[in-house]
Short mmCIF file of C-alpha atoms in Angstrom, two decimals:
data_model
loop_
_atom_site.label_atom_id
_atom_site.label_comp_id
_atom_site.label_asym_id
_atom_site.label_seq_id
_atom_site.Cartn_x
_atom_site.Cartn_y
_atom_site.Cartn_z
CA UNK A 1 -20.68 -22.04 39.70
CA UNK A 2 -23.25 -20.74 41.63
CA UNK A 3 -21.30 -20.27 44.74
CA UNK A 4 -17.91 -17.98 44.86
CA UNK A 5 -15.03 -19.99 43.96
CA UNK A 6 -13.29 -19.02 47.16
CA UNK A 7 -16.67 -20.65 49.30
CA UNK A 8 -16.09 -23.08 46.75
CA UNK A 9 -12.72 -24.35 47.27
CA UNK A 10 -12.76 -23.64 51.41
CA UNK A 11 -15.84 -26.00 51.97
CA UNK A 12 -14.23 -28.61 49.99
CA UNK A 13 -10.80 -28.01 52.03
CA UNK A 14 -12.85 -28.35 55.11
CA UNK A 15 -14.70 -31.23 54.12
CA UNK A 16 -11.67 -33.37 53.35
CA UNK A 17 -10.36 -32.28 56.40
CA UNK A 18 -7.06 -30.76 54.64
CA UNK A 19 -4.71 -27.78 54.74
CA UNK A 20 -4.18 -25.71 52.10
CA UNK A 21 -0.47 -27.17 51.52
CA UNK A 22 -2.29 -30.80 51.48
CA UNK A 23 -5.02 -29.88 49.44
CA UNK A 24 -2.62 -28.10 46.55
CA UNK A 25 -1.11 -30.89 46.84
CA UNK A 26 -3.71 -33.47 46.67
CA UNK A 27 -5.22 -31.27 43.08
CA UNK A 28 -2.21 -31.58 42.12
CA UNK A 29 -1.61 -27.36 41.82
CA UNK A 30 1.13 -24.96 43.01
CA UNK A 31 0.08 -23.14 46.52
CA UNK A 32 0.76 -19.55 45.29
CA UNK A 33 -1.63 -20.93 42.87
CA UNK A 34 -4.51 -21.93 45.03
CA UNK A 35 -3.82 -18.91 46.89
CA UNK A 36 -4.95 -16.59 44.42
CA UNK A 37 -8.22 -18.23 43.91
CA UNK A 38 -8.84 -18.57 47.65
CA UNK A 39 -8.49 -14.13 47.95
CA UNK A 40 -11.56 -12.27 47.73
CA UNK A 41 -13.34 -11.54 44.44
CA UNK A 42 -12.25 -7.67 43.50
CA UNK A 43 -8.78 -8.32 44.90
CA UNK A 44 -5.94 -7.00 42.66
CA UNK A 45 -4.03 -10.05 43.21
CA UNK A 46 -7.03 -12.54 42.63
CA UNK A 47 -7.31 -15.27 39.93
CA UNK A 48 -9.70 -17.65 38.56
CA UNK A 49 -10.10 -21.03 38.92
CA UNK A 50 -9.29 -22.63 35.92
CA UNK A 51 -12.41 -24.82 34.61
CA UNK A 52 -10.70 -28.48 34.86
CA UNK A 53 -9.67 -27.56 38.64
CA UNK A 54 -13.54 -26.73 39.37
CA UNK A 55 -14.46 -30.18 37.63
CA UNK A 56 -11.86 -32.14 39.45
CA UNK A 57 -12.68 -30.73 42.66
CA UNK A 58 -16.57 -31.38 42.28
CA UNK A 59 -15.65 -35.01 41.52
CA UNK A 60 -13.98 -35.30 44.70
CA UNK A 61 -16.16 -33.87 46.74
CA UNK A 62 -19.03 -35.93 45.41
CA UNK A 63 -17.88 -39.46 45.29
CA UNK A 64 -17.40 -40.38 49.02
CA UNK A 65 -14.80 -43.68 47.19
CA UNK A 66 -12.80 -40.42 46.02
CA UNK A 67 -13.31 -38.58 49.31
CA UNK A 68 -12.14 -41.31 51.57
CA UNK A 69 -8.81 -41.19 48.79
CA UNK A 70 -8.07 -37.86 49.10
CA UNK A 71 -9.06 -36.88 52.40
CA UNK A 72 -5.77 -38.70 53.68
CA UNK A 73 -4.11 -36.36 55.04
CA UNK A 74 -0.73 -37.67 54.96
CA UNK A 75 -0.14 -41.61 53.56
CA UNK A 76 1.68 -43.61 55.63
CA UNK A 77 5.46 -44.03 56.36
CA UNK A 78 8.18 -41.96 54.98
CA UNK A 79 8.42 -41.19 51.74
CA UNK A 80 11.60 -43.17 51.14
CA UNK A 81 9.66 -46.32 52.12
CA UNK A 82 6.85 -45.68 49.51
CA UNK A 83 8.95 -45.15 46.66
CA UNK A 84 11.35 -48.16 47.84
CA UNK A 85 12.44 -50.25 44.84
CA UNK A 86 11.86 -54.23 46.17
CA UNK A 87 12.13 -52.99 50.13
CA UNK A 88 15.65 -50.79 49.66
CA UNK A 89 16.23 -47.06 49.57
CA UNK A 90 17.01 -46.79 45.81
CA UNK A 91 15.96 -45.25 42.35
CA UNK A 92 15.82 -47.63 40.01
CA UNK A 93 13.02 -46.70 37.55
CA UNK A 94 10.39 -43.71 37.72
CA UNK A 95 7.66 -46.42 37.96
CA UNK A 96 8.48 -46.57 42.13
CA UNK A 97 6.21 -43.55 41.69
CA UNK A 98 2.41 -42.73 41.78
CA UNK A 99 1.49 -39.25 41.03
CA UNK A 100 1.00 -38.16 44.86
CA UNK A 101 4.67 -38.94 45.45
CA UNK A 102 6.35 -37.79 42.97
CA UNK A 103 4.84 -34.31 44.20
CA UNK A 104 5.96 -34.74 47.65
CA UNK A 105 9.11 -35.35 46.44
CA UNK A 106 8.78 -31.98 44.52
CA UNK A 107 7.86 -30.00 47.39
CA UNK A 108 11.17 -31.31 48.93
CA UNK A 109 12.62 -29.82 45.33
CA UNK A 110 11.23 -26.97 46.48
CA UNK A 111 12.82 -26.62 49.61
CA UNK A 112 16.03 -26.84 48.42
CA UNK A 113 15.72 -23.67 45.82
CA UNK A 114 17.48 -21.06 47.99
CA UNK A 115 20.48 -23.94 48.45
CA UNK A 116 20.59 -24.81 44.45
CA UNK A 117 20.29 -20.84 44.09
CA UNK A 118 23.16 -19.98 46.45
CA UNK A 119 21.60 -17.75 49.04
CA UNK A 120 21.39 -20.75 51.72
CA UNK A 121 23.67 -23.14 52.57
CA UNK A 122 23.10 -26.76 54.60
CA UNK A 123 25.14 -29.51 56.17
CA UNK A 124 22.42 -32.29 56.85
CA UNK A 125 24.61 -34.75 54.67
CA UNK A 126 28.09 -33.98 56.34
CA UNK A 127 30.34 -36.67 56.62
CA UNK A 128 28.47 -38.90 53.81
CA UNK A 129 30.39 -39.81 50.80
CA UNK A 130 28.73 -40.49 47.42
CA UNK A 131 30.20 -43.10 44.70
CA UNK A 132 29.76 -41.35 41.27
CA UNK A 133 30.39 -44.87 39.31
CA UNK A 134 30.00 -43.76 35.91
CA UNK A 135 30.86 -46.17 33.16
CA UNK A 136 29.75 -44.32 30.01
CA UNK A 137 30.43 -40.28 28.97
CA UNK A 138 28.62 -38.16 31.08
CA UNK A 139 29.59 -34.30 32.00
CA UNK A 140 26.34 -32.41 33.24
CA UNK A 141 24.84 -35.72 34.91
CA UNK A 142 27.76 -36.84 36.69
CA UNK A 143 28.70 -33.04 38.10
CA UNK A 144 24.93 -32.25 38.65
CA UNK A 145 24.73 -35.12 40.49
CA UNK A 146 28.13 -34.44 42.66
CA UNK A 147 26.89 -30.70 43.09
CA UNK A 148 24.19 -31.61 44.47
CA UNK A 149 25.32 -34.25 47.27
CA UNK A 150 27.86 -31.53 47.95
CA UNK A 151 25.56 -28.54 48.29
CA UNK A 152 23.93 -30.62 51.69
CA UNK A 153 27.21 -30.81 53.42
CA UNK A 154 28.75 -34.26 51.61
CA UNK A 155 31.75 -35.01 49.81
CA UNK A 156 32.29 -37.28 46.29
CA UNK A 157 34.15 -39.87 44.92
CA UNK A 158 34.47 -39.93 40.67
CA UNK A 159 35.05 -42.79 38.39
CA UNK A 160 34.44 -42.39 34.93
CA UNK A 161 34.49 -45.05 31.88
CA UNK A 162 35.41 -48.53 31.65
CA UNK A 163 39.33 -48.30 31.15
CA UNK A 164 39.89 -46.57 34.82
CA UNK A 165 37.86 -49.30 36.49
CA UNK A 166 38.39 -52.89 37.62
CA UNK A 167 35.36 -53.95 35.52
CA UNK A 168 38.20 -53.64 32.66
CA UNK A 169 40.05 -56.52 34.52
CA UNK A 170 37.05 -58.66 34.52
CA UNK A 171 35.48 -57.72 38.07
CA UNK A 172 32.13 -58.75 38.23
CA UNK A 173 29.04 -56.06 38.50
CA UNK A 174 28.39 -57.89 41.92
CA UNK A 175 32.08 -57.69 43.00
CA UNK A 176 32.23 -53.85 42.04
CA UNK A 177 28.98 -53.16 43.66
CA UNK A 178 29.85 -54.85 47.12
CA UNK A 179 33.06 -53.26 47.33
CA UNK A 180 32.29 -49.77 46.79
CA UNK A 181 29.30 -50.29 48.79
CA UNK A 182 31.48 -50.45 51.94
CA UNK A 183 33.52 -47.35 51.07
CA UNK A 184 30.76 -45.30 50.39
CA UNK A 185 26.94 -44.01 51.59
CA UNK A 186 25.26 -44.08 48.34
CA UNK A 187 26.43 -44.53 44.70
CA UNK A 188 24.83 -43.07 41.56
CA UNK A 189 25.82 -45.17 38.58
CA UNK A 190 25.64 -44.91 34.90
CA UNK A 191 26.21 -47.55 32.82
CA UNK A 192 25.56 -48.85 28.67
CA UNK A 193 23.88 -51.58 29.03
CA UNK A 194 19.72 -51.55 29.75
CA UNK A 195 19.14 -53.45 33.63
CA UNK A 196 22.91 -52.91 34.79
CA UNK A 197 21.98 -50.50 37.44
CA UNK A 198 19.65 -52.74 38.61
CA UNK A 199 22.28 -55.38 38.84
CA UNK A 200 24.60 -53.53 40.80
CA UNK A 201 21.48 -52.31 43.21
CA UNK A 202 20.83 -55.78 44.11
CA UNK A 203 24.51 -56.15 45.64
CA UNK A 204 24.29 -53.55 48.55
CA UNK A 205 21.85 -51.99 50.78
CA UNK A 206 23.31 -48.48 50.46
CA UNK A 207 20.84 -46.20 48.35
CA UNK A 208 21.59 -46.75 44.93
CA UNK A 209 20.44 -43.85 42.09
CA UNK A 210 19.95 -45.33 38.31
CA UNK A 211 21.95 -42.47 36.63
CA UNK A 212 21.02 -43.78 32.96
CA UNK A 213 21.34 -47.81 31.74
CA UNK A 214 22.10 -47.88 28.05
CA UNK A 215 18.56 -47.43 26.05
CA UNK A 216 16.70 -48.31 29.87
CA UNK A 217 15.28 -45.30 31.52
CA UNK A 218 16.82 -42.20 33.50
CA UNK A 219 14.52 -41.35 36.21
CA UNK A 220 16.53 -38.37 37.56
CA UNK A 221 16.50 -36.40 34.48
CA UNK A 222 12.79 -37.27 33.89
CA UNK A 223 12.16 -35.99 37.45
CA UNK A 224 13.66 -32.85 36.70
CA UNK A 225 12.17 -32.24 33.17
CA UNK A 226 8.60 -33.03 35.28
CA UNK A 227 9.55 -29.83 37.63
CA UNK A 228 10.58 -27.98 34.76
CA UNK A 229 7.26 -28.89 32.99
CA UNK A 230 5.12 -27.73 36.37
CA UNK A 231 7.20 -24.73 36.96
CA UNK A 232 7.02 -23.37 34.04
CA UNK A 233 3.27 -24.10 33.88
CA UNK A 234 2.76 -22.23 37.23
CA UNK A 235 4.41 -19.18 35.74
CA UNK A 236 2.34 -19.24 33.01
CA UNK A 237 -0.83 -20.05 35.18
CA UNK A 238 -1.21 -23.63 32.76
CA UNK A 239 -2.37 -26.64 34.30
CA UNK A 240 -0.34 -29.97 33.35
CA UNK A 241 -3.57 -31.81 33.21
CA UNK A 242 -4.69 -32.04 29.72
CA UNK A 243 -1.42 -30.63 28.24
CA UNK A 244 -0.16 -30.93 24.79
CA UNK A 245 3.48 -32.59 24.83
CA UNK A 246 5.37 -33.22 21.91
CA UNK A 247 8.39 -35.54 22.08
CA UNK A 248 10.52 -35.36 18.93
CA UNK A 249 14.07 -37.38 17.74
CA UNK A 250 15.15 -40.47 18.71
CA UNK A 251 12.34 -41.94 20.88
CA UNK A 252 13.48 -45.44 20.09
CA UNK A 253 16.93 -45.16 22.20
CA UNK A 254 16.26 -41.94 23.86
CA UNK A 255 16.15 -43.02 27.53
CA UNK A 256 14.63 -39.18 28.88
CA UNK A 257 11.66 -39.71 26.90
CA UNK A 258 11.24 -43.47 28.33
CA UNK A 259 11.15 -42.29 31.81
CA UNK A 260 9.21 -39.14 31.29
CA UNK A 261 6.28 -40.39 29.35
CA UNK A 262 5.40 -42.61 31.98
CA UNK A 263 5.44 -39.49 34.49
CA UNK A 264 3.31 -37.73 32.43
CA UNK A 265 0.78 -40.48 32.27
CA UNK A 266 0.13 -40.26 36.04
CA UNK A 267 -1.51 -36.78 35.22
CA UNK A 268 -5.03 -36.55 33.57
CA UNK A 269 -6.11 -36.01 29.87
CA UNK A 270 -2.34 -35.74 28.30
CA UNK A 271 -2.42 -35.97 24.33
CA UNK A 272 1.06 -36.91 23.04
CA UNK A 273 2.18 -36.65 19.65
CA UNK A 274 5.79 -38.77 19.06
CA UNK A 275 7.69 -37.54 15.92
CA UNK A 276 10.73 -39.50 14.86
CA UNK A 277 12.58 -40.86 12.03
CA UNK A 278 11.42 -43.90 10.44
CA UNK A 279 13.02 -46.54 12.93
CA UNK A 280 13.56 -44.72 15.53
CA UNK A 281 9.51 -44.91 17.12
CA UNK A 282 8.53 -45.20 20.77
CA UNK A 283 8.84 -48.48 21.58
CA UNK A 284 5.43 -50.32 21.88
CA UNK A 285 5.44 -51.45 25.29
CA UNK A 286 5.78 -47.41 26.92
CA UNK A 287 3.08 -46.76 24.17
CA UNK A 288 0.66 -49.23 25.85
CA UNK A 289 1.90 -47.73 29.21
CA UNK A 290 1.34 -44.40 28.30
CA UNK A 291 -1.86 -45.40 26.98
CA UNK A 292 -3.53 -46.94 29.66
CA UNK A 293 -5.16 -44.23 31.48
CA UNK A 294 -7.20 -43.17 28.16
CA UNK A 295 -4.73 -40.52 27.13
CA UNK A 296 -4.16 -39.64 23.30
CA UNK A 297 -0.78 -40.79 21.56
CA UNK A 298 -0.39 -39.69 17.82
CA UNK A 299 3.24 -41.02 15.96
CA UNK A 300 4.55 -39.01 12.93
CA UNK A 301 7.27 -38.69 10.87
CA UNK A 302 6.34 -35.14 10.10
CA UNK A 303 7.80 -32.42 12.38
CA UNK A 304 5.73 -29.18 11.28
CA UNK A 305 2.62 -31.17 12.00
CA UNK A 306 3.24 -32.90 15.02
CA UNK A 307 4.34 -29.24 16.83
CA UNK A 308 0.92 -27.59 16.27
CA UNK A 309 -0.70 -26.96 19.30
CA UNK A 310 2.02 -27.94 22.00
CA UNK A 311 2.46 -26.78 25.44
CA UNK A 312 5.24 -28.40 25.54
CA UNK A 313 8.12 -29.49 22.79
CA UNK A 314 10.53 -31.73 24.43
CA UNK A 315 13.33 -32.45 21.88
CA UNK A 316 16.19 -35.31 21.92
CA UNK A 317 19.17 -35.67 19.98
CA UNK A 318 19.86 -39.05 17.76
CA UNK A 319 21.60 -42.05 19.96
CA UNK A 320 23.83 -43.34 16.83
CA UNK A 321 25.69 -44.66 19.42
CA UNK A 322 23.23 -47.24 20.55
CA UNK A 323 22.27 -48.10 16.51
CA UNK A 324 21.95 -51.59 15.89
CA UNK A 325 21.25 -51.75 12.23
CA UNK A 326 19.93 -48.09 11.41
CA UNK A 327 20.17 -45.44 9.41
CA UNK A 328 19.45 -42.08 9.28
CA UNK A 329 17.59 -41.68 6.70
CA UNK A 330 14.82 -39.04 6.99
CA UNK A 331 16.32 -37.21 9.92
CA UNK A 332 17.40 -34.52 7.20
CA UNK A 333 17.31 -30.60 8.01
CA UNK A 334 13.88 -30.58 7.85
CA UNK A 335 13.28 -32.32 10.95
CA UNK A 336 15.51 -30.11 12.56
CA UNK A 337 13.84 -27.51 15.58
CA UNK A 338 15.02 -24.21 15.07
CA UNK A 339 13.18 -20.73 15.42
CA UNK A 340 11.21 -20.78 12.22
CA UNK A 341 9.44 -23.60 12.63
CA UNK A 342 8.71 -22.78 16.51
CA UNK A 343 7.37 -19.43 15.20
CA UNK A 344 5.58 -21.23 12.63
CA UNK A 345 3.78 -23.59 14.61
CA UNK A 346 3.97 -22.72 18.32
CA UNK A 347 2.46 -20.11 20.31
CA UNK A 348 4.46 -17.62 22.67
CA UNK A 349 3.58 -20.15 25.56
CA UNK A 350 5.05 -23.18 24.19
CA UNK A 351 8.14 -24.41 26.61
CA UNK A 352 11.28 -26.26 24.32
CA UNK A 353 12.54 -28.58 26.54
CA UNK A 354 15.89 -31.12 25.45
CA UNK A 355 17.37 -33.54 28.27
CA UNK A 356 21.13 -32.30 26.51
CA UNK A 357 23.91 -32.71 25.23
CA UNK A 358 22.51 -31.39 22.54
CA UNK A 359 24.94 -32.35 19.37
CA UNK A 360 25.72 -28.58 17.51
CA UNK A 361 27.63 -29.71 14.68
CA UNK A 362 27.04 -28.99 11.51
CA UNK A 363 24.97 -31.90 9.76
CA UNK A 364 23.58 -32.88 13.02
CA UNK A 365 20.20 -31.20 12.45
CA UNK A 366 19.43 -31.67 16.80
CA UNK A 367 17.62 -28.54 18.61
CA UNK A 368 18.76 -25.40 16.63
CA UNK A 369 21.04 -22.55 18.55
CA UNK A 370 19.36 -19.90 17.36
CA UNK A 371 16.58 -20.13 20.20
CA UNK A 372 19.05 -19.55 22.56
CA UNK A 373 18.16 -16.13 23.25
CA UNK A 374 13.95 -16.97 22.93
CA UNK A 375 12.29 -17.17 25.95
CA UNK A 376 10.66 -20.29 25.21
CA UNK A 377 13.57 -22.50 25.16
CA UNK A 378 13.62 -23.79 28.86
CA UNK A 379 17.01 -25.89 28.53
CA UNK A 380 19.04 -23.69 31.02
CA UNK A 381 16.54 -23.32 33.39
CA UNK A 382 15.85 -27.16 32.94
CA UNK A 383 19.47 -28.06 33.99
CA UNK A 384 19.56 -25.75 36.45
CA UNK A 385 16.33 -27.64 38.14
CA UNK A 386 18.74 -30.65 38.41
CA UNK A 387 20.26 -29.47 41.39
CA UNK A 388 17.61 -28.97 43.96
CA UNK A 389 15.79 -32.18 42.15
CA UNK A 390 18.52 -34.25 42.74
CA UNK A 391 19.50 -33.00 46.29
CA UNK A 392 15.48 -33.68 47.28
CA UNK A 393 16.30 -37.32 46.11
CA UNK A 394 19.25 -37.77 48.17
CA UNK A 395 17.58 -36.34 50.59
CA UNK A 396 14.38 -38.47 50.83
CA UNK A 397 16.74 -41.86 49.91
CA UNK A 398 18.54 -40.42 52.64
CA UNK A 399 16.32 -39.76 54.99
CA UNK A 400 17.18 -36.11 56.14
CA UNK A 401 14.63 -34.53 54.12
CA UNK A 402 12.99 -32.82 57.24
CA UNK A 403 15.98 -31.44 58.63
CA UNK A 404 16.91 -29.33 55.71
CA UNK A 405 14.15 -26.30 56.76
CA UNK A 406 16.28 -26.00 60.30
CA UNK A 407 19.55 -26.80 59.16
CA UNK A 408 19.69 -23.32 56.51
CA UNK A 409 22.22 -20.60 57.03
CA UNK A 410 23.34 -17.87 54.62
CA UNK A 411 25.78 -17.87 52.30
CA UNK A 412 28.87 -16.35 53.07
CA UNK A 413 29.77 -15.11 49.10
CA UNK A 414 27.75 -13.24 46.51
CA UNK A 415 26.15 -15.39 44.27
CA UNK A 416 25.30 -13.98 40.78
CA UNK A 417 21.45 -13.13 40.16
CA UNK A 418 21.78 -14.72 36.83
CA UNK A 419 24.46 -17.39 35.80
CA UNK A 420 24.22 -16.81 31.93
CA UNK A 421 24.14 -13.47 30.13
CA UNK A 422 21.36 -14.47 27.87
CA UNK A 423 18.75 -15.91 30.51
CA UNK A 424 15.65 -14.65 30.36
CA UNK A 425 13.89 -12.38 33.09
CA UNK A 426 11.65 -14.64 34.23
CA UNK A 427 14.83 -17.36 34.75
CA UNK A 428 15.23 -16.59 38.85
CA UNK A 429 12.16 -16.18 40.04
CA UNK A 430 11.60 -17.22 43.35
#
């Protein structure tokens, strides 16, 4: 580059007309991040511009179709109207997003950090009540969820499985839907069967979050693995563009994987390599999703290969209880992730990812316990990004995101500086 990168990047910023919030944004780039390469050259604190930033950029800046694109400063309407699944306030399916939302709706994430961390505290969703309708097993989900409509100043209602509900007297999804809709503000439901959550959006206009639908997608946890994904990149000064993510288990049935590999395709140059069990594959119509944009997909049954080179390792548990005909054959101890092969195969940046529960009985051969105290494994810190993910989605459904800045007061306790023993140092950084 024959000018500084700091003249660099400030012409371009001024010739799209953008701040520097917008234009991080816009590249798609943490603003500590941009930040450092904007400070003078000799600074202490100063960084380079990774390559593929100075290539994107360039494009931009010299194809006026791509200029008039990202020289919008803002898009128009809230952001609850652009992600609006068939004109309502709901979350169906992570396909409401494009890749410019879904990181305004992680800047609102952002916001809510000192809340989900317990040093702030907010009431902007006092008085609102939330239906947790959950109709299958669920412990972290359900609770994260609850937490998190809590932690902005609301209150919850629980149901959980079948046998306590008045679907078990033959009450229609419709009936149940309506009804709750006019005792509650907004209901996040789980339930076994793929398109259900749709069903029971379709009965009310109250936002409506898809908390999981059988073998169908889970956009909130995909959301949060995402912000795991970028926040752990930005520590690591790694851009997602062009990353290396490796999904292995059950990618037939494993509804995180469905909803995050079509996140990941809104980002540029992604290889993914899918290793599963013989009958358990990626079903064909996400691989032609995923495809689309010209990124690399590689399937194997072999773990040790499939795990060379990753940024990223995002494992999943077996769904036995969504077989319809299968076996298990093949997903032996071998294909199990533990620290040997991660040693073996990874680098000290890789990030382990898994959506959890992960199953820890013996036999079960799902993501090994004896990471637990490696700093690569991300799982903790992963759940823990559930909360302010969640309460940004609330939020924005809600529309009270821009009251939350305003609205913050400290805590009146002493929140611990790390929740688990083991976490690693690098687990609370602001």
């Amino acid at each position: 580059m024959a000018i500084s990168q700091q003249v660099f990047l400030r012409d371009a910023m001024r010739r799209l007309n953008l701040t520097r919030d917008v234009f991080a944004a816009r590249i798609g780039v943490k603003r500590r991040a941009l930040d450092t390469w904007l400070l003078p050259e000799g600074s202490q604190e100063a960084r380079a511009m990774p390559e593929v930033v100075a290539r994107f950029v360039t494009e931009i800046v010299e194809n006026s179709a791509l200029m008039e694109k990202y020289a919008q400063s803002a898009q128009s309407g809230p952001l609850r109207d652009r992600i609006a699944a068939g004109g309502k306030h709901q979350l169906l399916s992570v396909d409401q997003f494009t890749r410019e939302s879904v990181e305004e709706l992680f800047r609102v994430a952002d916001l809510m950090q000192p809340i989900a961390r317990r040093r702030k505290v907010s009431r902007v969703l006092e008085g609102a009540v939330l239906g947790n309708l959950f109709f299958e097993a669920s412990t972290r989900t359900r609770v994260s969820f609850g937490a998190a409509f809590c932690r902005l100043g609301g209150s919850v209602c629980d149901t959980t499985g079948f046998t306590f509900s008045s679907m078990a007297k033959g009450e229609s999804i419709y009936d149940t839907s309506r009804v709750m809709g006019g005792y509650v503000d907004a209901m996040v439901i789980r339930h076994p069967e793929k398109g259900s959550v749709a069903e029971f959006a379709a009965a009310t206009n109250i936002p409506v979050v898809n908390g999981g639908d059988g073998a169908g997608e889970h956009p909130s946890q995909a959301l949060l693995d995402l912000y795991t994904i970028l926040t752990e990149f930005s520590r690591l000064g790694k851009l997602l563009d062009g990353a290396h993510i490796v999904m292995a288990g059950d990618l037939k049935y494993g509804r995180t994987v469905h909803s995050l590999i079509k996140l990941l395709a809104l980002y540029r140059g992604m290889k993914f390599t899918l290793v599963s069990p013989p009958g358990l594959e990626m079903p064909e119509y996400l691989l032609e999703q995923a495809s689309r944009n010209g990124h690399v997909i590689e399937q194997t049954h072999d773990l040790a290969t499939g795990l060379k080179g990753a940024d990223v390792v995002y494992a999943t548990r077996v769904q036995k209880e969504r077989f319809a005909g299968e076996n298990l054959e093949g997903y032996t101890a071998d294909f199990q992730i533990n620290r040997a092969i991660v040693d073996a195969c990874c680098g000290p940046d890789t990030i382990v990812m898994h959506p959890l529960p992960r199953d820890s009985r013996e036999g079960a051969n799902d993501l090994s316990t004896d990471l637990n105290t490696d700093p690569r494994l991300a799982i903790f810190r992963q759940t823990d990004n559930g909360i302010p993910v969640r309460m940004a989605i609330f939020a924005v459904l809600m529309g009270v995101e821009g009251l939350v800045q305003h609205s913050l007061r400290d805590v009146t306790w002493a929140p611990p500086s790390h929740i688990g023993p083991d976490d690693s140092v690098f687990h609370g950084l602001d």
